[in-house]
Structure formats: C-alpha cells, structure tokens
PDB file of C-alpha atoms in Angstrom:
ATOM      1  CA  MET F   1      62.734   0.852  31.115  1.00 41.00           C
ATOM      2  CA  SER F   2      60.126   1.914  28.567  1.00 42.00           C
ATOM      3  CA  TYR F   3      58.589  -0.013  25.728  1.00 41.00           C
ATOM      4  CA  SER F   4      57.172   1.437  22.573  1.00 43.00           C
ATOM      5  CA  PHE F   5      55.757  -0.028  19.437  1.00 42.00           C
ATOM      6  CA  ASP F   6      55.081   1.231  15.987  1.00 46.00           C
ATOM      7  CA  PRO F   7      51.631   0.146  14.712  1.00 45.00           C
ATOM      8  CA  LYS F   8      52.891   0.319  11.113  1.00 48.00           C
ATOM      9  CA  THR F   9      55.696  -2.154  11.880  1.00 46.00           C
ATOM     10  CA  ILE F  10      53.231  -4.547  13.492  1.00 43.00           C
ATOM     11  CA  SER F  11      50.859  -4.168  10.546  1.00 45.00           C
ATOM     12  CA  ASP F  12      53.659  -4.815   8.032  1.00 48.00           C
ATOM     13  CA  THR F  13      54.717  -7.932   9.942  1.00 48.00           C
ATOM     14  CA  LEU F  14      51.192  -9.310   9.957  1.00 47.00           C
ATOM     15  CA  THR F  15      50.640  -8.693   6.245  1.00 47.00           C
ATOM     16  CA  ARG F  16      53.833 -10.580   5.370  1.00 46.00           C
ATOM     17  CA  GLU F  17      52.615 -13.629   7.265  1.00 67.00           C
ATOM     18  CA  VAL F  18      51.491 -16.335   4.846  1.00 72.00           C
ATOM     19  CA  SER F  19      48.151 -17.975   5.489  1.00 78.00           C
ATOM     20  CA  VAL F  20      48.063 -21.742   5.884  1.00 86.00           C
ATOM     21  CA  CYS F  21      44.624 -21.928   4.307  1.00 87.00           C
ATOM     22  CA  GLU F  22      42.629 -19.345   2.416  1.00 91.00           C
ATOM     23  CA  LEU F  23      39.141 -19.199   0.957  1.00 93.00           C
ATOM     24  CA  ALA F  24      38.471 -16.422  -1.556  1.00 94.00           C
ATOM     25  CA  ASN F  25      34.851 -15.717  -2.570  1.00 96.00           C
ATOM     26  CA  VAL F  26      33.913 -19.361  -2.027  1.00 95.00           C
ATOM     27  CA  GLY F  27      30.366 -20.430  -2.687  1.00 94.00           C
ATOM     28  CA  VAL F  28      28.645 -23.803  -2.814  1.00 95.00           C
ATOM     29  CA  THR F  29      25.321 -24.464  -4.491  1.00 94.00           C
ATOM     30  CA  PHE F  30      23.655 -27.864  -4.542  1.00 92.00           C
ATOM     31  CA  GLY F  31      21.440 -28.458  -7.562  1.00 87.00           C
ATOM     32  CA  SER F  32      21.078 -26.007 -10.433  1.00 81.00           C
ATOM     33  CA  GLY F  33      18.800 -23.352 -11.846  1.00 74.00           C
ATOM     34  CA  SER F  34      15.728 -22.411  -9.827  1.00 77.00           C
ATOM     35  CA  GLU F  35      16.092 -25.681  -7.910  1.00 81.00           C
ATOM     36  CA  GLY F  36      19.586 -24.754  -6.710  1.00 82.00           C
ATOM     37  CA  ASN F  37      20.189 -24.428  -2.986  1.00 89.00           C
ATOM     38  CA  GLU F  38      22.961 -21.925  -2.205  1.00 90.00           C
ATOM     39  CA  VAL F  39      24.592 -23.194   0.974  1.00 92.00           C
ATOM     40  CA  LEU F  40      27.680 -20.954   1.076  1.00 94.00           C
ATOM     41  CA  GLN F  41      27.994 -17.525  -0.533  1.00 94.00           C
ATOM     42  CA  ASP F  42      31.112 -15.358  -0.916  1.00 95.00           C
ATOM     43  CA  ILE F  43      33.053 -16.855   2.000  1.00 94.00           C
ATOM     44  CA  ASN F  44      36.414 -15.156   2.548  1.00 95.00           C
ATOM     45  CA  LEU F  45      38.619 -16.645   5.239  1.00 92.00           C
ATOM     46  CA  SER F  46      42.334 -16.754   6.018  1.00 91.00           C
ATOM     47  CA  LEU F  47      43.716 -19.198   8.577  1.00 89.00           C
ATOM     48  CA  PHE F  48      47.220 -18.801   9.951  1.00 88.00           C
ATOM     49  CA  ALA F  49      49.504 -21.222  11.794  1.00 83.00           C
ATOM     50  CA  GLY F  50      48.434 -21.383  15.423  1.00 81.00           C
ATOM     51  CA  ASP F  51      44.902 -20.135  14.778  1.00 84.00           C
ATOM     52  CA  PHE F  52      42.123 -21.751  16.782  1.00 84.00           C
ATOM     53  CA  VAL F  53      38.833 -21.544  14.925  1.00 85.00           C
ATOM     54  CA  CYS F  54      35.363 -22.533  16.045  1.00 86.00           C
ATOM     55  CA  VAL F  55      32.594 -22.768  13.448  1.00 88.00           C
ATOM     56  CA  LEU F  56      29.183 -22.174  15.009  1.00 90.00           C
ATOM     57  CA  GLY F  57      25.704 -21.954  13.557  1.00 90.00           C
ATOM     58  CA  SER F  58      22.262 -23.447  13.481  1.00 92.00           C
ATOM     59  CA  SER F  59      21.501 -26.791  11.887  1.00 90.00           C
ATOM     60  CA  GLY F  60      21.679 -26.637   8.101  1.00 88.00           C
ATOM     61  CA  CYS F  61      23.534 -23.309   7.861  1.00 91.00           C
ATOM     62  CA  GLY F  62      26.571 -24.762   6.019  1.00 91.00           C
ATOM     63  CA  LYS F  63      29.108 -25.573   8.761  1.00 91.00           C
ATOM     64  CA  THR F  64      29.749 -29.098   7.508  1.00 89.00           C
ATOM     65  CA  THR F  65      29.849 -27.945   3.888  1.00 93.00           C
ATOM     66  CA  LEU F  66      32.461 -25.320   4.811  1.00 93.00           C
ATOM     67  CA  LEU F  67      34.600 -27.938   6.564  1.00 89.00           C
ATOM     68  CA  ARG F  68      34.200 -30.330   3.617  1.00 89.00           C
ATOM     69  CA  VAL F  69      35.440 -27.565   1.291  1.00 91.00           C
ATOM     70  CA  LEU F  70      38.435 -26.905   3.572  1.00 88.00           C
ATOM     71  CA  ALA F  71      39.276 -30.628   3.637  1.00 86.00           C
ATOM     72  CA  GLY F  72      38.937 -30.953  -0.142  1.00 86.00           C
ATOM     73  CA  TYR F  73      35.954 -33.332   0.025  1.00 88.00           C
ATOM     74  CA  GLN F  74      33.608 -30.783  -1.558  1.00 90.00           C
ATOM     75  CA  ARG F  75      34.533 -28.613  -4.530  1.00 91.00           C
ATOM     76  CA  PRO F  76      33.279 -25.068  -4.288  1.00 94.00           C
ATOM     77  CA  THR F  77      30.880 -23.925  -6.998  1.00 93.00           C
ATOM     78  CA  THR F  78      32.616 -20.531  -7.015  1.00 94.00           C
ATOM     79  CA  GLY F  79      35.812 -19.119  -5.585  1.00 95.00           C
ATOM     80  CA  ILE F  80      39.256 -20.455  -4.811  1.00 93.00           C
ATOM     81  CA  VAL F  81      40.646 -22.505  -1.918  1.00 92.00           C
ATOM     82  CA  THR F  82      44.389 -22.524  -1.282  1.00 90.00           C
ATOM     83  CA  VAL F  83      46.279 -24.608   1.266  1.00 85.00           C
ATOM     84  CA  ALA F  84      49.956 -23.880   1.908  1.00 80.00           C
ATOM     85  CA  GLY F  85      49.942 -21.579  -1.121  1.00 81.00           C
ATOM     86  CA  LYS F  86      48.641 -24.220  -3.548  1.00 81.00           C
ATOM     87  CA  ARG F  87      45.202 -24.393  -5.100  1.00 84.00           C
ATOM     88  CA  HIS F  88      43.227 -27.041  -3.236  1.00 78.00           C
ATOM     89  CA  SER F  89      40.432 -28.993  -4.893  1.00 72.00           C
ATOM     90  CA  GLU F  90      40.681 -32.550  -3.629  1.00 75.00           C
ATOM     91  CA  PRO F  91      41.620 -34.338  -0.406  1.00 76.00           C
ATOM     92  CA  ASP F  92      45.285 -33.971   0.513  1.00 73.00           C
ATOM     93  CA  PRO F  93      46.910 -37.190   1.752  1.00 71.00           C
ATOM     94  CA  ASP F  94      48.883 -35.140   4.288  1.00 68.00           C
ATOM     95  CA  VAL F  95      45.795 -33.534   5.840  1.00 70.00           C
ATOM     96  CA  GLY F  96      43.899 -35.461   8.500  1.00 71.00           C
ATOM     97  CA  VAL F  97      40.201 -35.054   9.139  1.00 75.00           C
ATOM     98  CA  VAL F  98      38.405 -36.133  12.296  1.00 77.00           C
ATOM     99  CA  PHE F  99      34.752 -36.784  11.599  1.00 76.00           C
ATOM    100  CA  GLN F 100      31.905 -36.301  14.052  1.00 79.00           C
ATOM    101  CA  ARG F 101      31.493 -40.051  14.382  1.00 84.00           C
ATOM    102  CA  PRO F 102      34.607 -42.204  14.698  1.00 86.00           C
ATOM    103  CA  ASN F 103      35.295 -44.041  11.449  1.00 89.00           C
ATOM    104  CA  LEU F 104      37.042 -47.213  12.513  1.00 94.00           C
ATOM    105  CA  PHE F 105      37.169 -50.638  10.879  1.00 95.00           C
ATOM    106  CA  PRO F 106      35.161 -52.791  13.324  1.00 95.00           C
ATOM    107  CA  TRP F 107      37.006 -55.990  12.361  1.00 97.00           C
ATOM    108  CA  LEU F 108      40.443 -54.515  13.158  1.00 96.00           C
ATOM    109  CA  THR F 109      41.986 -53.888  16.556  1.00 97.00           C
ATOM    110  CA  ILE F 110      42.664 -50.308  17.570  1.00 97.00           C
ATOM    111  CA  ALA F 111      46.372 -50.762  16.768  1.00 97.00           C
ATOM    112  CA  LYS F 112      45.531 -52.136  13.305  1.00 96.00           C
ATOM    113  CA  ASN F 113      43.142 -49.221  12.692  1.00 95.00           C
ATOM    114  CA  VAL F 114      45.893 -46.743  13.564  1.00 95.00           C
ATOM    115  CA  GLU F 115      48.379 -48.676  11.428  1.00 96.00           C
ATOM    116  CA  PHE F 116      46.109 -48.738   8.361  1.00 93.00           C
ATOM    117  CA  GLY F 117      47.030 -45.317   6.888  1.00 89.00           C
ATOM    118  CA  PRO F 118      50.813 -45.685   7.162  1.00 91.00           C
ATOM    119  CA  LYS F 119      50.553 -49.243   5.812  1.00 93.00           C
ATOM    120  CA  MET F 120      48.689 -47.984   2.728  1.00 91.00           C
ATOM    121  CA  LYS F 121      51.444 -45.384   2.212  1.00 88.00           C
ATOM    122  CA  GLY F 122      54.135 -48.100   2.234  1.00 92.00           C
ATOM    123  CA  VAL F 123      55.699 -47.268   5.598  1.00 93.00           C
ATOM    124  CA  SER F 124      57.955 -50.107   6.814  1.00 94.00           C
ATOM    125  CA  ASP F 125      56.730 -52.567   9.468  1.00 94.00           C
ATOM    126  CA  ARG F 126      59.248 -51.290  12.010  1.00 95.00           C
ATOM    127  CA  GLU F 127      58.363 -47.625  11.446  1.00 95.00           C
ATOM    128  CA  ARG F 128      54.621 -48.413  11.576  1.00 94.00           C
ATOM    129  CA  LYS F 129      54.951 -50.180  14.925  1.00 94.00           C
ATOM    130  CA  GLN F 130      56.867 -47.212  16.345  1.00 95.00           C
ATOM    131  CA  ARG F 131      54.286 -44.748  15.030  1.00 93.00           C
ATOM    132  CA  VAL F 132      51.338 -46.779  16.324  1.00 95.00           C
ATOM    133  CA  SER F 133      52.906 -47.099  19.764  1.00 94.00           C
ATOM    134  CA  ALA F 134      53.774 -43.393  19.976  1.00 94.00           C
ATOM    135  CA  THR F 135      50.408 -42.256  18.650  1.00 94.00           C
ATOM    136  CA  LEU F 136      48.375 -44.486  20.970  1.00 96.00           C
ATOM    137  CA  GLU F 137      50.464 -43.272  23.897  1.00 94.00           C
ATOM    138  CA  MET F 138      49.842 -39.662  22.822  1.00 93.00           C
ATOM    139  CA  VAL F 139      46.047 -40.144  22.969  1.00 94.00           C
ATOM    140  CA  GLY F 140      46.202 -42.248  26.148  1.00 94.00           C
ATOM    141  CA  LEU F 141      45.173 -45.557  24.586  1.00 95.00           C
ATOM    142  CA  SER F 142      48.290 -47.725  24.832  1.00 94.00           C
ATOM    143  CA  GLU F 143      46.396 -50.202  27.001  1.00 95.00           C
ATOM    144  CA  ALA F 144      43.625 -50.493  24.387  1.00 95.00           C
ATOM    145  CA  ALA F 145      45.865 -51.370  21.422  1.00 96.00           C
ATOM    146  CA  ASN F 146      44.518 -54.921  21.119  1.00 97.00           C
ATOM    147  CA  PHE F 147      40.875 -54.070  21.761  1.00 97.00           C
ATOM    148  CA  PHE F 148      38.277 -53.836  19.017  1.00 97.00           C
ATOM    149  CA  PRO F 149      36.288 -50.627  18.566  1.00 96.00           C
ATOM    150  CA  TYR F 150      33.089 -52.107  20.072  1.00 96.00           C
ATOM    151  CA  GLN F 151      35.004 -52.728  23.305  1.00 96.00           C
ATOM    152  CA  LEU F 152      35.717 -49.012  23.808  1.00 95.00           C
ATOM    153  CA  SER F 153      33.586 -46.083  24.937  1.00 95.00           C
ATOM    154  CA  GLY F 154      32.561 -43.474  22.382  1.00 92.00           C
ATOM    155  CA  GLY F 155      35.237 -41.084  23.628  1.00 92.00           C
ATOM    156  CA  MET F 156      37.930 -43.747  23.398  1.00 94.00           C
ATOM    157  CA  GLN F 157      36.777 -44.607  19.873  1.00 94.00           C
ATOM    158  CA  GLN F 158      37.068 -40.936  18.909  1.00 93.00           C
ATOM    159  CA  ARG F 159      40.599 -40.748  20.338  1.00 93.00           C
ATOM    160  CA  SER F 160      41.408 -43.892  18.323  1.00 93.00           C
ATOM    161  CA  ALA F 161      40.148 -42.165  15.184  1.00 91.00           C
ATOM    162  CA  ILE F 162      42.307 -39.131  15.998  1.00 90.00           C
ATOM    163  CA  ALA F 163      45.338 -41.410  16.388  1.00 87.00           C
TER     164      ALA F 163
END
C-alpha cells in the first residue's frame, strides 16, 4: 500500500483553518512623546485550537504585556486583537486567566473560592456545588475543599486558582 500527499491540498486545508486568537501589527507603548516606552512593536501572531505556546524572554522584554493584551487586560496602542473572530479589547467573561501568583480570597475556603465565579454569574446552588466538586476533583483537591488558602502549599493554592 502506498501513501501520497499533495502539498497544495495540505496548504489549502491549513489556510482555511480559523485562528482562535490573532494579533495583527500589535504594539504597546507606555507613556507618550519622547518619554514613551515602546514595549511591544508590530507583533503578528495567530493561535489555533490545540496550539501549545511558550512565551520566553528576559525580564522586562514584554512577555507579561503580551499576555495582558491577549487576555484583554491591556489595550494595544496599535494593531488589532481578535478572539474567535471578534475584535477583542476588554476581558472576556468566558476566558480564564491564571496569574503567576494565586489570587484567592484568604477569608474563603477553597470550595467557596472556586464557587465565587459561577455564583457571580447567577449559576444555581445545585449546579455550583456540582461544578465545584467536579473541578476540585479534576485538579486533585477534593480533600482540601474546606481548607483555607493559608493551609495549602503554594502548588495547591495555584491548582485552586486554576479550578
């Protein structure tokens, strides 16, 4: 049995694929005029479903600014950001962001921290309990549901934030 492929067919298939997120000529400058600090310049990036991306660079090179632009927390000075085909300029309630340091409410248990987002969106008590249970199980923290953040290791706190 022989296999053959046509590079043009593969190329056509790839070009029809729609990007999940796209940055076109994105730039970010902090400050203005001669005092302006250009952090990002003419960034062009397309991310597709299933992509695994690692952003590397020295301290202060713009990694965090790039991620803030992607998340909608930072508006670009120039260029366009699209997510799922729509122009993106502010945080999307359906997009989750995991910060470098876990952002948990110290006065709430881990379960209550996980429940906070769905509660604010008006999800029913029953549905919230199911989601919290499933999510904590997914990150391996079912046993820590009633603990407070200070009672967990840094890694466990980060998994709680992911949940």
